[in-house]
XYZ file of C-alpha atoms in Angstrom:
320
model
C 169.062 28.636 -131.770
C 168.985 31.631 -129.454
C 165.976 33.684 -128.478
C 165.917 36.479 -125.937
C 162.833 38.464 -125.009
C 163.850 41.678 -123.307
C 162.077 42.576 -120.047
C 159.198 44.978 -120.594
C 159.746 48.484 -119.309
C 157.281 50.215 -117.042
C 156.687 53.941 -116.815
C 154.480 55.840 -114.354
C 151.541 58.063 -115.207
C 149.329 58.330 -118.251
C 145.949 59.735 -119.285
C 143.373 57.067 -119.961
C 141.373 56.711 -123.170
C 138.519 54.293 -122.424
C 137.112 51.890 -124.991
C 134.124 49.551 -124.714
C 135.100 45.904 -124.279
C 133.441 42.932 -125.936
C 131.322 40.953 -123.481
C 132.464 37.573 -122.207
C 130.851 34.721 -124.190
C 127.992 32.670 -122.716
C 129.921 29.408 -123.095
C 133.432 28.036 -123.137
C 136.456 27.898 -120.872
C 136.591 31.660 -120.284
C 133.622 31.235 -117.939
C 135.916 29.421 -115.484
C 137.840 32.634 -114.720
C 136.725 33.676 -111.231
C 135.241 30.268 -110.393
C 136.518 28.178 -107.479
C 138.423 24.916 -107.680
C 135.340 22.779 -107.022
C 133.702 24.247 -110.156
C 136.826 23.432 -112.142
C 136.857 19.806 -110.988
C 133.160 19.413 -111.833
C 133.904 20.478 -115.417
C 137.389 19.048 -115.949
C 137.957 16.439 -113.232
C 141.189 16.161 -111.243
C 144.388 17.491 -112.852
C 147.200 15.136 -113.813
C 149.592 17.264 -111.740
C 149.957 20.686 -110.097
C 152.886 22.986 -111.001
C 154.132 26.029 -109.087
C 154.602 29.430 -110.778
C 156.413 32.664 -109.990
C 153.164 34.652 -110.071
C 151.361 33.423 -106.968
C 149.073 30.876 -108.623
C 149.461 27.158 -109.288
C 148.981 25.556 -112.691
C 146.548 22.621 -112.666
C 147.773 20.584 -115.635
C 145.372 18.584 -117.818
C 147.652 16.718 -120.234
C 146.109 13.278 -120.792
C 144.754 14.183 -124.231
C 146.829 16.279 -126.672
C 143.674 17.645 -128.255
C 142.437 18.843 -124.861
C 145.716 20.063 -123.334
C 144.926 22.760 -120.765
C 146.592 24.591 -117.872
C 144.331 26.189 -115.243
C 145.862 28.808 -112.930
C 144.467 28.669 -109.360
C 145.214 31.346 -106.757
C 143.482 31.447 -103.356
C 141.083 28.715 -104.529
C 139.979 30.705 -107.599
C 140.761 30.511 -111.318
C 142.815 33.557 -112.356
C 144.149 32.343 -115.731
C 143.882 29.544 -118.308
C 146.250 28.444 -121.073
C 144.467 26.397 -123.745
C 146.421 24.598 -126.479
C 144.263 21.561 -127.304
C 142.438 21.780 -130.615
C 139.198 20.323 -129.191
C 138.812 22.838 -126.365
C 136.031 25.437 -126.364
C 137.874 28.765 -126.296
C 134.908 30.862 -127.468
C 134.725 33.381 -129.022
C 137.839 31.927 -130.703
C 138.864 28.536 -132.082
C 142.282 26.903 -132.063
C 143.279 26.758 -135.734
C 141.160 29.810 -136.617
C 142.655 31.929 -139.464
C 144.268 35.130 -138.222
C 142.412 37.198 -140.849
C 139.101 36.071 -139.386
C 140.212 37.077 -135.884
C 141.295 40.550 -136.959
C 138.097 41.043 -138.968
C 135.783 40.091 -136.097
C 137.607 41.320 -132.970
C 138.531 44.718 -131.601
C 142.345 44.465 -131.683
C 143.954 47.564 -130.185
C 147.529 48.710 -129.602
C 146.635 49.832 -126.063
C 144.889 47.960 -123.249
C 143.704 50.151 -120.370
C 142.998 48.626 -116.948
C 141.631 50.207 -113.759
C 142.440 47.979 -110.782
C 141.918 48.843 -107.094
C 142.118 52.569 -107.785
C 145.264 52.283 -109.910
C 145.506 52.823 -113.659
C 147.513 50.714 -116.089
C 148.056 50.842 -119.836
C 149.715 48.064 -121.800
C 151.186 49.201 -125.111
C 151.629 46.573 -127.823
C 154.290 46.972 -130.485
C 153.961 45.651 -134.059
C 155.426 42.250 -133.161
C 153.006 41.917 -130.236
C 150.045 42.765 -132.469
C 151.051 40.248 -135.134
C 152.093 37.333 -132.904
C 150.282 37.722 -129.551
C 147.579 40.388 -129.603
C 145.261 40.785 -126.632
C 141.487 41.205 -126.552
C 139.331 42.349 -123.641
C 136.231 40.251 -122.942
C 134.159 41.963 -120.282
C 136.346 42.021 -117.167
C 138.939 39.503 -118.431
C 141.651 39.492 -121.098
C 142.698 37.022 -123.794
C 146.185 36.714 -125.233
C 146.063 35.132 -128.681
C 149.175 33.215 -129.745
C 149.365 33.284 -133.538
C 151.416 30.783 -135.557
C 152.844 33.125 -138.187
C 154.021 30.251 -140.404
C 150.512 28.829 -140.835
C 148.534 32.021 -140.191
C 146.252 30.448 -137.589
C 145.550 30.668 -133.856
C 147.896 28.275 -132.030
C 146.735 28.761 -128.421
C 144.991 31.212 -126.103
C 145.524 32.495 -122.585
C 142.604 33.897 -120.567
C 143.501 35.946 -117.493
C 142.050 38.411 -115.018
C 143.298 41.969 -114.606
C 145.541 41.359 -111.585
C 147.315 38.410 -113.225
C 147.827 40.414 -116.416
C 149.448 43.196 -114.369
C 151.651 40.783 -112.400
C 152.954 39.127 -115.557
C 153.448 42.358 -117.513
C 153.603 40.669 -120.946
C 153.719 44.002 -122.804
C 155.216 47.422 -122.185
C 153.415 48.958 -119.220
C 152.674 52.536 -118.228
C 150.935 52.980 -114.899
C 149.667 55.440 -112.325
C 149.454 54.419 -108.668
C 150.624 51.190 -107.058
C 152.170 48.469 -109.243
C 150.827 44.987 -108.433
C 153.700 42.514 -108.106
C 153.965 38.866 -107.097
C 156.081 38.024 -104.045
C 159.580 36.902 -105.107
C 160.033 33.116 -104.761
C 162.459 31.612 -102.253
C 165.297 29.399 -103.545
C 163.267 26.321 -102.641
C 160.199 27.689 -104.429
C 162.271 28.546 -107.495
C 163.345 24.946 -107.998
C 159.735 23.758 -107.810
C 158.760 26.455 -110.330
C 161.611 25.425 -112.636
C 160.691 21.739 -112.486
C 157.063 22.505 -113.312
C 158.069 24.737 -116.205
C 160.358 22.024 -117.580
C 157.447 19.573 -117.634
C 155.152 22.129 -119.280
C 157.685 22.854 -122.038
C 158.033 19.105 -122.622
C 154.239 18.607 -122.715
C 153.554 21.588 -124.982
C 156.335 20.596 -127.377
C 154.742 17.157 -127.762
C 151.241 18.587 -128.235
C 152.591 20.715 -131.085
C 154.497 17.804 -132.608
C 151.343 15.675 -132.509
C 149.412 18.548 -134.121
C 151.866 18.440 -137.030
C 151.713 14.627 -137.327
C 155.145 13.986 -135.800
C 156.167 11.434 -133.210
C 156.078 12.693 -129.608
C 159.470 12.877 -127.930
C 160.565 10.779 -124.952
C 162.008 12.476 -121.861
C 165.741 11.837 -121.419
C 167.045 12.637 -117.937
C 170.753 12.972 -118.790
C 169.891 15.354 -121.617
C 167.700 17.346 -119.208
C 170.624 17.641 -116.772
C 172.788 19.077 -119.571
C 170.011 21.527 -120.487
C 169.541 22.650 -116.875
C 173.248 23.231 -116.380
C 173.350 25.410 -119.493
C 170.378 27.516 -118.338
C 172.029 27.934 -114.921
C 175.353 28.828 -116.558
C 173.707 31.517 -118.715
C 171.890 33.028 -115.732
C 174.818 33.008 -113.315
C 177.432 34.205 -115.802
C 175.223 36.785 -117.498
C 175.631 35.469 -121.010
C 173.118 34.280 -123.578
C 174.619 31.916 -126.103
C 174.710 28.299 -127.183
C 178.468 28.308 -126.646
C 179.657 28.684 -123.068
C 183.122 29.742 -121.904
C 182.615 27.380 -118.989
C 181.026 24.304 -120.584
C 181.689 24.671 -124.301
C 179.352 23.640 -127.112
C 176.225 21.507 -127.081
C 178.373 18.527 -128.086
C 180.692 19.165 -125.136
C 177.761 19.418 -122.715
C 176.032 16.264 -123.951
C 179.282 14.296 -123.844
C 179.902 15.454 -120.271
C 176.377 14.317 -119.319
C 177.127 10.899 -120.897
C 174.386 11.261 -123.515
C 174.732 8.925 -126.496
C 173.077 10.191 -129.684
C 173.272 10.376 -133.467
C 172.121 13.981 -133.958
C 171.273 16.784 -131.549
C 169.822 20.286 -131.474
C 169.246 23.027 -128.938
C 166.804 25.877 -128.353
C 167.500 28.547 -125.745
C 165.481 31.535 -124.563
C 165.476 34.121 -121.791
C 163.158 36.594 -120.057
C 159.886 35.033 -121.196
C 156.792 35.008 -118.972
C 156.627 31.226 -118.572
C 156.766 27.859 -120.325
C 153.719 28.289 -122.583
C 154.944 31.640 -123.860
C 158.492 30.482 -124.536
C 157.346 27.479 -126.610
C 154.986 29.677 -128.638
C 157.948 32.028 -129.147
C 160.139 29.186 -130.403
C 157.356 28.083 -132.740
C 157.436 31.513 -134.418
C 161.190 31.539 -135.038
C 162.383 29.604 -138.103
C 165.395 27.859 -136.583
C 163.700 27.065 -133.278
C 160.643 25.766 -135.117
C 162.815 23.440 -137.187
C 164.151 21.902 -133.970
C 160.703 21.637 -132.366
C 159.256 19.955 -135.457
C 162.269 17.902 -136.574
C 160.994 14.422 -137.440
C 164.390 12.795 -136.765
C 164.537 13.611 -133.049
C 163.384 10.929 -130.622
C 164.155 12.311 -127.137
C 164.092 15.657 -125.341
C 165.577 17.115 -122.174
C 164.446 20.483 -120.803
C 166.291 22.617 -118.261
C 164.941 25.830 -116.705
C 166.802 28.118 -114.298
C 164.905 31.246 -113.190
C 163.898 32.862 -116.519
C 166.474 31.048 -118.665
C 165.219 28.152 -120.770
C 167.056 25.372 -122.645
C 165.695 22.389 -124.516
C 168.063 19.797 -125.954
C 166.790 17.451 -128.659
C 168.540 14.217 -129.555
C 168.125 11.337 -131.954
C 169.051 8.251 -129.976
C 171.475 5.772 -131.440
C 169.697 2.618 -132.534
C 170.375 -0.502 -130.513
């Protein structure tokens, strides 16, 4: 299945309409935003690995327990963002699995988010799809993106982030006045590290979701991952977005070339998403992509990321 999220536009100048934000809760993971790495390790211990990102922070990955899966974004020794997917994590004032109706009845969900940052003014404008699938709530001086599973009507995951990180990532249409905060563009060497980290995150998050829905976790398959990476690179370099490539053919052609043996196979592709967590939540909310993610027959997975192009290839291995 194909999925393409268009880049958000940005327009200068607007007049601000201020609204009072809900205060940050007295407990939960949101309190880590702004804390230093030593505070994080006191609460969570050492991460299982550290992944690079294109936004200037590193993801500290806590993936040992599916029910406590967490990514902590560290920039200049401080927490600037968190992505929480595990069902047993304290994401107050929300809960993973919380019904969407309860969220909309208890929270101030707005179509516009206004931010003043270092003398500059920013307004994010959410469209109807944003509001239904990934609304944002302000909690004191931080922001929370809520990823809604539209098929079950519950909260799938949350992302806490500070103002500067929100502006750098630009997850919604942005209108601004003043200087636009942007992350430094990665070098070629940095890009490959970012891509490798994102591949692992997509693999991890896919398995957390499969476990949530009582399915077997998938096993990483390197040859399948090579085929997926080559397809993402092909799409980026040849400016096309399709599961069929003029250069490398169909999924079957690509898997055969990579010497992958399998009984059945499937593919999800995406482009222009913020990062790995967001692209998997996007796939989860698209019928065909969801069917691949949650297909009980698949046994192995390979993920390939090139810049902002994403491919995951699922296979059912032939039995010995």
